[in-house]
Amino acid sequence: MSDKVYVNGITINGSECNGNGSSALVNGTAITTPVNDDEKIAGVFYNAREEAWYTYDTLQEIANHLLSRTQLRPKIGIILGTGLGSLANQLTDADYIDYQTIPHFPVSTVDGHVGRLIFGYLKGVPVMCMQGRFHYYEGYPLAKCSMPVRVMKLVGCSHLIATNAAGGLNPKYKVGDIMLMKDHINIMGFAGNNPLQGANDSRFGPRFPNMVNAYDWKLLKKAKEIGKDIGIDNDLHEGVYICLGGPNFETVAELKMLRIWGVDAVGMSTVHEITTAVHCGMTCFAFSLITNLCVPEYDTEETPCHDDIVGIGKSRESTLTEMVARMVKHIHMELKK
C-alpha cells in the first residue's frame, strides 16, 4: 500500500517537505525545502532538538492513525533494545508500521534498531512492540525519545516492558546475564535534562510524579520466579541502571565514579522512557541484557564494541523471548482478574 513518508515528523513528497521552508534529516543528509522557486535546496543540518515537545492533540492524532491501521487493541507495550529486535519475529498475525509512514514520528538511525511499530500476538497475547528506539545521542531531545510511550498509553496500553543492552559494571555480572531493573539513576536529570520539562498537561499526568517504586515490585518478583522456572536463575540479577548521554562509551574514571554510586549496569536509554511511563500512570517492568563488561581498570583488554553487543542479543534470543512471553502472559492474566 502507498503511504505518505514522514521524516522527523515532516511530510516528504518528492522534493517537498511542508512548503514553508522547513528542513529535514534524510538518512543523515540535511535537506531544506526552498521558500520560493529561486531558492536552491540547501545543506543546513536539521537539529531535531528544535522540536522537543508534542501536544496532547498531536499525540492523539498519532494514536488514532495507528489504531486505523490495525484491529488489535493491546494493553501491553514492549520496547526492544539494541540486538533484541529479533524478539519481534516471534509475533504472529502482525501488522508492521514503519516509523517513516507515521505522522510526526522520528526515525531510528542506529544499527540493530529496525525502526517500526509492530502490533501482533506474543504467545496469544496482543502487544504493541517498538522495534527500535530513539536515543539522545541521535540528536533527539528526551521528550521526543520517550514520545512513543505516551502514544502507547493513548493506544490503550497500561503496562510497559522495556528492554536494553547494557554494560555490566557489577563485578559479579558476566556477558549474557540479565539484570532486572529495580531502580535507576537519572544522571541526565541531575543536569536539568528531563523528558517532562516544559508545560505539563494534566491529561498525561501530574506536574511532579513520584518515581519511588517506578519498577513494579510484583512484576520483579514474578520475573525471578520465571527465571527459576526456565533455568536461568544463576544468570539473573536485580540491580540499578544508569543512562548516560552517549554515544561514546565510558572512561575508566567515569566507571570508577559510577561504581561508587552503586550502579550495576550502564546504558544509553530506558530511564527517560520509564520516567514518561510513570508520569502517565503505566505499570513498568524493565531488564538489561549484559552485552559487555565495564572494567574500571586501565590495563584491561575488555573494550565495548557495538557489533559484539548486537551479536550477544541475537545469541540470547530464545531465552529472552521465553522470559518476555511469560511476563506478557502473566500481565495479561492479571488484567483479566
Tab-separated table of C-alpha atoms in Angstrom:
chain	number	residue	atom	x	y	z
A	1	MET	CA	0.000	0.000	0.000
A	2	SER	CA	1.100	3.570	-0.596
A	3	ASP	CA	1.720	5.768	2.419
A	4	LYS	CA	2.996	9.241	2.915
A	5	VAL	CA	6.531	9.278	4.214
A	6	TYR	CA	7.468	11.389	7.201
A	7	VAL	CA	10.970	12.322	8.303
A	8	ASN	CA	11.230	13.737	11.826
A	9	GLY	CA	7.520	14.470	11.598
A	10	ILE	CA	7.742	16.402	8.302
A	11	THR	CA	5.919	15.067	5.254
A	12	ILE	CA	8.327	14.241	2.442
A	13	ASN	CA	6.713	14.152	-1.011
A	14	GLY	CA	9.231	14.292	-3.830
A	15	SER	CA	11.372	17.353	-3.161
A	16	GLU	CA	8.775	18.973	-0.941
A	17	CYS	CA	8.564	18.902	2.839
A	18	ASN	CA	5.768	21.144	4.060
A	19	GLY	CA	6.224	24.004	1.632
A	20	ASN	CA	7.181	26.697	4.115
A	21	GLY	CA	10.906	26.394	4.356
A	22	SER	CA	11.189	23.512	6.832
A	23	SER	CA	14.233	21.254	6.875
A	24	ALA	CA	14.601	17.531	7.440
A	25	LEU	CA	17.294	14.938	8.008
A	26	VAL	CA	17.078	12.090	5.483
A	27	ASN	CA	19.491	9.226	6.148
A	28	GLY	CA	21.921	11.669	7.680
A	29	THR	CA	21.692	14.139	4.783
A	30	ALA	CA	20.235	17.551	5.522
A	31	ILE	CA	17.583	18.826	3.118
A	32	THR	CA	15.936	22.209	3.383
A	33	THR	CA	12.762	22.955	1.463
A	34	PRO	CA	13.099	26.170	-0.594
A	35	VAL	CA	10.875	29.031	0.470
A	36	ASN	CA	10.448	30.175	-3.135
A	37	ASP	CA	11.256	28.935	-6.617
A	38	ASP	CA	14.534	30.848	-6.787
A	39	GLU	CA	15.969	29.218	-3.695
A	40	LYS	CA	18.004	26.038	-4.046
A	41	ILE	CA	17.866	23.061	-1.686
A	42	ALA	CA	20.410	23.916	0.991
A	43	GLY	CA	22.616	21.750	3.173
A	44	VAL	CA	21.529	23.179	6.500
A	45	PHE	CA	21.686	20.440	9.113
A	46	TYR	CA	18.325	19.730	10.731
A	47	ASN	CA	18.514	19.926	14.507
A	48	ALA	CA	15.947	17.537	15.968
A	49	ARG	CA	16.140	19.299	19.330
A	50	GLU	CA	14.253	22.250	17.848
A	51	GLU	CA	11.000	20.257	18.017
A	52	ALA	CA	11.155	18.862	21.510
A	53	TRP	CA	7.549	18.633	22.710
A	54	TYR	CA	4.353	17.177	21.348
A	55	THR	CA	0.923	18.449	22.285
A	56	TYR	CA	-1.732	16.082	23.565
A	57	ASP	CA	-3.717	16.574	20.358
A	58	THR	CA	-0.703	15.707	18.199
A	59	LEU	CA	-0.065	12.505	20.126
A	60	GLN	CA	-3.751	11.631	19.942
A	61	GLU	CA	-3.522	12.099	16.175
A	62	ILE	CA	-0.631	9.625	16.057
A	63	ALA	CA	-2.540	7.123	18.213
A	64	ASN	CA	-5.646	7.410	16.047
A	65	HIS	CA	-3.531	6.924	12.929
A	66	LEU	CA	-2.086	3.703	14.360
A	67	LEU	CA	-5.463	2.403	15.503
A	68	SER	CA	-6.781	2.940	11.993
A	69	ARG	CA	-4.069	0.633	10.647
A	70	THR	CA	-4.625	-2.352	12.939
A	71	GLN	CA	-7.502	-4.232	14.502
A	72	LEU	CA	-5.502	-5.087	17.636
A	73	ARG	CA	-6.093	-3.219	20.887
A	74	PRO	CA	-3.122	-4.167	23.085
A	75	LYS	CA	-2.753	-3.438	26.786
A	76	ILE	CA	0.987	-4.155	26.873
A	77	GLY	CA	3.708	-2.116	25.168
A	78	ILE	CA	7.212	-3.512	24.613
A	79	ILE	CA	10.386	-1.573	23.740
A	80	LEU	CA	13.153	-3.677	22.210
A	81	GLY	CA	16.736	-2.592	22.782
A	82	THR	CA	19.916	-2.944	20.719
A	83	GLY	CA	20.347	-6.508	19.485
A	84	LEU	CA	16.999	-7.560	20.934
A	85	GLY	CA	14.824	-6.669	17.953
A	86	SER	CA	14.664	-10.289	16.778
A	87	LEU	CA	12.153	-10.947	19.542
A	88	ALA	CA	9.640	-9.220	17.280
A	89	ASN	CA	9.985	-12.119	14.843
A	90	GLN	CA	8.057	-14.246	17.318
A	91	LEU	CA	4.903	-12.153	16.947
A	92	THR	CA	2.054	-13.710	14.981
A	93	ASP	CA	-0.725	-12.120	12.908
A	94	ALA	CA	1.380	-8.977	12.979
A	95	ASP	CA	0.805	-5.544	11.470
A	96	TYR	CA	4.099	-3.784	10.666
A	97	ILE	CA	4.149	0.011	10.584
A	98	ASP	CA	7.427	1.702	9.602
A	99	TYR	CA	8.252	4.844	11.557
A	100	GLN	CA	8.627	6.932	8.409
A	101	THR	CA	4.990	6.254	7.499
A	102	ILE	CA	3.694	7.581	10.839
A	103	PRO	CA	2.900	11.316	11.028
A	104	HIS	CA	5.017	13.339	13.490
A	105	PHE	CA	7.235	10.314	14.252
A	106	PRO	CA	11.056	10.441	14.350
A	107	VAL	CA	13.224	7.737	12.750
A	108	SER	CA	15.794	5.307	14.170
A	109	THR	CA	19.351	5.745	12.906
A	110	VAL	CA	21.232	3.088	14.936
A	111	ASP	CA	22.285	-0.358	13.679
A	112	GLY	CA	20.249	-3.039	15.429
A	113	HIS	CA	17.136	-0.823	15.533
A	114	VAL	CA	14.862	-1.655	12.589
A	115	GLY	CA	12.570	1.329	13.059
A	116	ARG	CA	8.967	0.162	13.106
A	117	LEU	CA	5.983	-0.464	15.341
A	118	ILE	CA	4.502	-3.942	15.354
A	119	PHE	CA	1.030	-4.869	16.534
A	120	GLY	CA	0.794	-8.631	16.967
A	121	TYR	CA	0.319	-11.579	19.283
A	122	LEU	CA	3.071	-12.890	21.541
A	123	LYS	CA	2.067	-16.378	22.645
A	124	GLY	CA	-1.548	-15.441	22.067
A	125	VAL	CA	-1.464	-12.083	23.866
A	126	PRO	CA	-1.909	-8.847	21.858
A	127	VAL	CA	1.047	-6.466	22.244
A	128	MET	CA	2.373	-3.245	20.736
A	129	CYS	CA	6.078	-3.622	20.056
A	130	MET	CA	8.596	-0.873	19.356
A	131	GLN	CA	11.368	-2.403	17.236
A	132	GLY	CA	13.958	0.325	17.511
A	133	ARG	CA	14.001	3.206	19.963
A	134	PHE	CA	15.282	6.779	19.818
A	135	HIS	CA	18.384	7.966	21.646
A	136	TYR	CA	19.569	11.329	22.905
A	137	TYR	CA	22.860	10.909	21.041
A	138	GLU	CA	20.980	10.725	17.725
A	139	GLY	CA	20.134	14.392	18.168
A	140	TYR	CA	16.651	13.926	19.595
A	141	PRO	CA	15.591	15.633	22.838
A	142	LEU	CA	14.494	13.319	25.626
A	143	ALA	CA	10.851	14.355	25.198
A	144	LYS	CA	10.985	13.097	21.615
A	145	CYS	CA	12.910	9.947	22.571
A	146	SER	CA	10.174	8.960	25.002
A	147	MET	CA	7.221	10.242	22.959
A	148	PRO	CA	6.246	6.718	21.765
A	149	VAL	CA	5.500	5.769	25.373
A	150	ARG	CA	2.742	8.360	25.515
A	151	VAL	CA	1.455	7.077	22.192
A	152	MET	CA	1.334	3.578	23.694
A	153	LYS	CA	-0.715	4.967	26.558
A	154	LEU	CA	-3.156	6.674	24.190
A	155	VAL	CA	-3.459	3.499	22.127
A	156	GLY	CA	-4.608	1.765	25.311
A	157	CYS	CA	-1.505	0.203	26.877
A	158	SER	CA	-1.498	0.113	30.674
A	159	HIS	CA	1.818	-1.752	31.058
A	160	LEU	CA	5.295	-1.162	29.636
A	161	ILE	CA	8.063	-3.728	29.260
A	162	ALA	CA	11.355	-2.034	28.351
A	163	THR	CA	14.495	-3.919	27.385
A	164	ASN	CA	18.009	-2.709	26.697
A	165	ALA	CA	21.556	-3.831	26.096
A	166	ALA	CA	23.882	-2.611	28.843
A	167	GLY	CA	27.413	-2.824	30.117
A	168	GLY	CA	27.847	-4.800	33.313
A	169	LEU	CA	29.607	-2.716	35.961
A	170	ASN	CA	28.849	-5.025	38.880
A	171	PRO	CA	31.889	-7.361	39.091
A	172	LYS	CA	29.579	-10.342	39.653
A	173	TYR	CA	27.965	-9.908	36.235
A	174	LYS	CA	29.101	-11.733	33.112
A	175	VAL	CA	28.267	-11.275	29.439
A	176	GLY	CA	24.887	-12.815	28.652
A	177	ASP	CA	23.444	-12.243	32.119
A	178	ILE	CA	20.113	-10.498	32.610
A	179	MET	CA	19.682	-7.693	35.129
A	180	LEU	CA	16.166	-6.939	36.285
A	181	MET	CA	15.957	-3.197	36.844
A	182	LYS	CA	14.864	-2.459	40.394
A	183	ASP	CA	15.807	1.224	40.163
A	184	HIS	CA	17.725	3.730	38.086
A	185	ILE	CA	19.845	6.855	38.410
A	186	ASN	CA	18.712	9.694	36.176
A	187	ILE	CA	22.084	11.400	35.821
A	188	MET	CA	20.882	13.412	32.828
A	189	GLY	CA	18.130	14.750	35.051
A	190	PHE	CA	20.773	15.894	37.541
A	191	ALA	CA	21.885	18.327	34.848
A	192	GLY	CA	18.336	19.513	34.215
A	193	ASN	CA	17.650	17.316	31.184
A	194	ASN	CA	14.319	15.563	31.733
A	195	PRO	CA	11.631	14.336	29.295
A	196	LEU	CA	8.973	16.031	31.441
A	197	GLN	CA	10.447	19.519	31.129
A	198	GLY	CA	8.164	22.216	29.820
A	199	ALA	CA	4.479	22.871	30.344
A	200	ASN	CA	2.698	19.954	31.997
A	201	ASP	CA	-0.533	18.619	30.505
A	202	SER	CA	-2.509	17.020	33.329
A	203	ARG	CA	-4.153	14.677	30.821
A	204	PHE	CA	-0.820	12.850	30.751
A	205	GLY	CA	-0.041	13.064	34.448
A	206	PRO	CA	0.877	15.255	37.435
A	207	ARG	CA	3.438	18.052	37.368
A	208	PHE	CA	5.618	16.284	39.968
A	209	PRO	CA	5.394	12.494	39.527
A	210	ASN	CA	6.711	10.191	42.250
A	211	MET	CA	9.499	7.921	40.986
A	212	VAL	CA	9.739	5.742	44.107
A	213	ASN	CA	8.968	2.163	43.050
A	214	ALA	CA	8.987	3.137	39.381
A	215	TYR	CA	9.619	-0.540	38.636
A	216	ASP	CA	6.717	-2.653	39.844
A	217	TRP	CA	7.947	-4.941	42.635
A	218	LYS	CA	5.278	-7.548	41.934
A	219	LEU	CA	6.493	-7.889	38.356
A	220	LEU	CA	10.099	-8.081	39.576
A	221	LYS	CA	9.121	-10.926	41.884
A	222	LYS	CA	7.320	-12.722	39.066
A	223	ALA	CA	10.306	-12.297	36.736
A	224	LYS	CA	12.562	-14.003	39.282
A	225	GLU	CA	10.099	-16.890	39.514
A	226	ILE	CA	10.059	-17.180	35.731
A	227	GLY	CA	13.860	-17.100	35.636
A	228	LYS	CA	13.982	-20.042	38.001
A	229	ASP	CA	11.352	-21.939	36.002
A	230	ILE	CA	13.262	-21.601	32.722
A	231	GLY	CA	16.617	-22.391	34.316
A	232	ILE	CA	18.373	-19.023	34.166
A	233	ASP	CA	18.255	-18.109	37.857
A	234	ASN	CA	22.074	-18.228	38.026
A	235	ASP	CA	22.222	-15.693	35.174
A	236	LEU	CA	19.568	-13.411	36.643
A	237	HIS	CA	20.314	-10.388	38.823
A	238	GLU	CA	18.480	-7.425	40.278
A	239	GLY	CA	20.217	-4.077	40.106
A	240	VAL	CA	20.460	-0.356	39.417
A	241	TYR	CA	20.745	1.016	35.881
A	242	ILE	CA	22.097	4.375	34.765
A	243	CYS	CA	21.513	6.128	31.445
A	244	LEU	CA	24.367	8.201	30.032
A	245	GLY	CA	24.026	10.503	27.040
A	246	GLY	CA	26.443	8.671	24.731
A	247	PRO	CA	27.350	7.900	22.065
A	248	ASN	CA	30.870	7.313	23.399
A	249	PHE	CA	31.439	4.549	25.906
A	250	GLU	CA	32.667	5.404	29.394
A	251	THR	CA	36.162	6.299	30.565
A	252	VAL	CA	37.825	4.364	33.367
A	253	ALA	CA	37.456	7.341	35.715
A	254	GLU	CA	33.741	7.552	34.931
A	255	LEU	CA	33.259	3.848	35.596
A	256	LYS	CA	35.009	4.159	38.954
A	257	MET	CA	32.687	7.003	39.902
A	258	LEU	CA	29.580	5.082	38.810
A	259	ARG	CA	30.595	2.039	40.832
A	260	ILE	CA	30.905	4.225	43.940
A	261	TRP	CA	27.366	5.435	43.237
A	262	GLY	CA	26.061	1.866	43.364
A	263	VAL	CA	25.435	1.444	39.631
A	264	ASP	CA	25.249	-2.156	38.393
A	265	ALA	CA	24.647	-1.639	34.659
A	266	VAL	CA	25.360	1.236	32.268
A	267	GLY	CA	23.396	2.142	29.141
A	268	MET	CA	22.113	4.987	26.977
A	269	SER	CA	18.332	4.565	27.105
A	270	THR	CA	15.272	3.454	29.117
A	271	VAL	CA	15.374	5.930	32.026
A	272	HIS	CA	13.505	8.691	30.175
A	273	GLU	CA	11.043	6.121	28.814
A	274	ILE	CA	10.273	4.805	32.290
A	275	THR	CA	10.003	8.359	33.639
A	276	THR	CA	7.447	9.172	30.950
A	277	ALA	CA	5.550	5.926	31.531
A	278	VAL	CA	5.316	6.501	35.284
A	279	HIS	CA	4.160	10.060	34.638
A	280	CYS	CA	1.213	8.795	32.598
A	281	GLY	CA	0.290	6.056	35.053
A	282	MET	CA	1.699	2.974	33.354
A	283	THR	CA	2.971	-0.051	35.279
A	284	CYS	CA	6.616	-0.690	34.381
A	285	PHE	CA	8.965	-3.644	34.128
A	286	ALA	CA	12.425	-3.461	32.566
A	287	PHE	CA	15.571	-5.509	32.227
A	288	SER	CA	19.071	-5.199	30.783
A	289	LEU	CA	20.894	-7.834	28.783
A	290	ILE	CA	24.543	-7.572	29.812
A	291	THR	CA	26.352	-7.448	26.477
A	292	ASN	CA	29.782	-6.273	27.612
A	293	LEU	CA	31.738	-5.815	30.815
A	294	CYS	CA	32.620	-2.381	32.174
A	295	VAL	CA	36.005	-2.865	33.816
A	296	PRO	CA	37.300	0.243	35.630
A	297	GLU	CA	40.960	-0.622	35.074
A	298	TYR	CA	43.414	0.941	32.644
A	299	ASP	CA	45.179	-2.319	31.764
A	300	THR	CA	42.055	-4.284	30.799
A	301	GLU	CA	41.509	-5.875	27.402
A	302	GLU	CA	37.729	-5.524	27.792
A	303	THR	CA	36.588	-2.902	25.306
A	304	PRO	CA	32.930	-2.471	24.259
A	305	CYS	CA	32.041	-2.909	20.591
A	306	HIS	CA	28.604	-2.166	19.098
A	307	ASP	CA	28.750	-5.151	16.714
A	308	ASP	CA	29.505	-7.505	19.611
A	309	ILE	CA	26.600	-6.019	21.572
A	310	VAL	CA	24.192	-6.778	18.726
A	311	GLY	CA	25.607	-10.310	18.453
A	312	ILE	CA	25.110	-11.088	22.145
A	313	GLY	CA	21.477	-10.038	21.848
A	314	LYS	CA	20.921	-12.465	18.994
A	315	SER	CA	22.609	-15.305	20.892
A	316	ARG	CA	20.173	-14.908	23.801
A	317	GLU	CA	17.102	-14.537	21.595
A	318	SER	CA	15.314	-17.727	22.653
A	319	THR	CA	15.849	-17.135	26.374
A	320	LEU	CA	14.744	-13.511	26.245
A	321	THR	CA	11.720	-14.342	24.124
A	322	GLU	CA	10.618	-17.002	26.586
A	323	MET	CA	11.015	-14.687	29.562
A	324	VAL	CA	9.194	-11.773	27.920
A	325	ALA	CA	6.444	-14.074	26.647
A	326	ARG	CA	5.838	-15.450	30.130
A	327	MET	CA	5.819	-11.958	31.619
A	328	VAL	CA	3.306	-10.852	28.985
A	329	LYS	CA	1.124	-13.865	29.730
A	330	HIS	CA	1.262	-13.115	33.461
A	331	ILE	CA	0.305	-9.462	32.974
A	332	HIS	CA	-2.499	-10.492	30.626
A	333	MET	CA	-3.938	-12.877	33.215
A	334	GLU	CA	-3.662	-10.254	35.961
A	335	LEU	CA	-5.529	-7.720	33.828
A	336	LYS	CA	-8.357	-10.198	33.324
A	337	LYS	CA	-8.952	-10.571	37.066
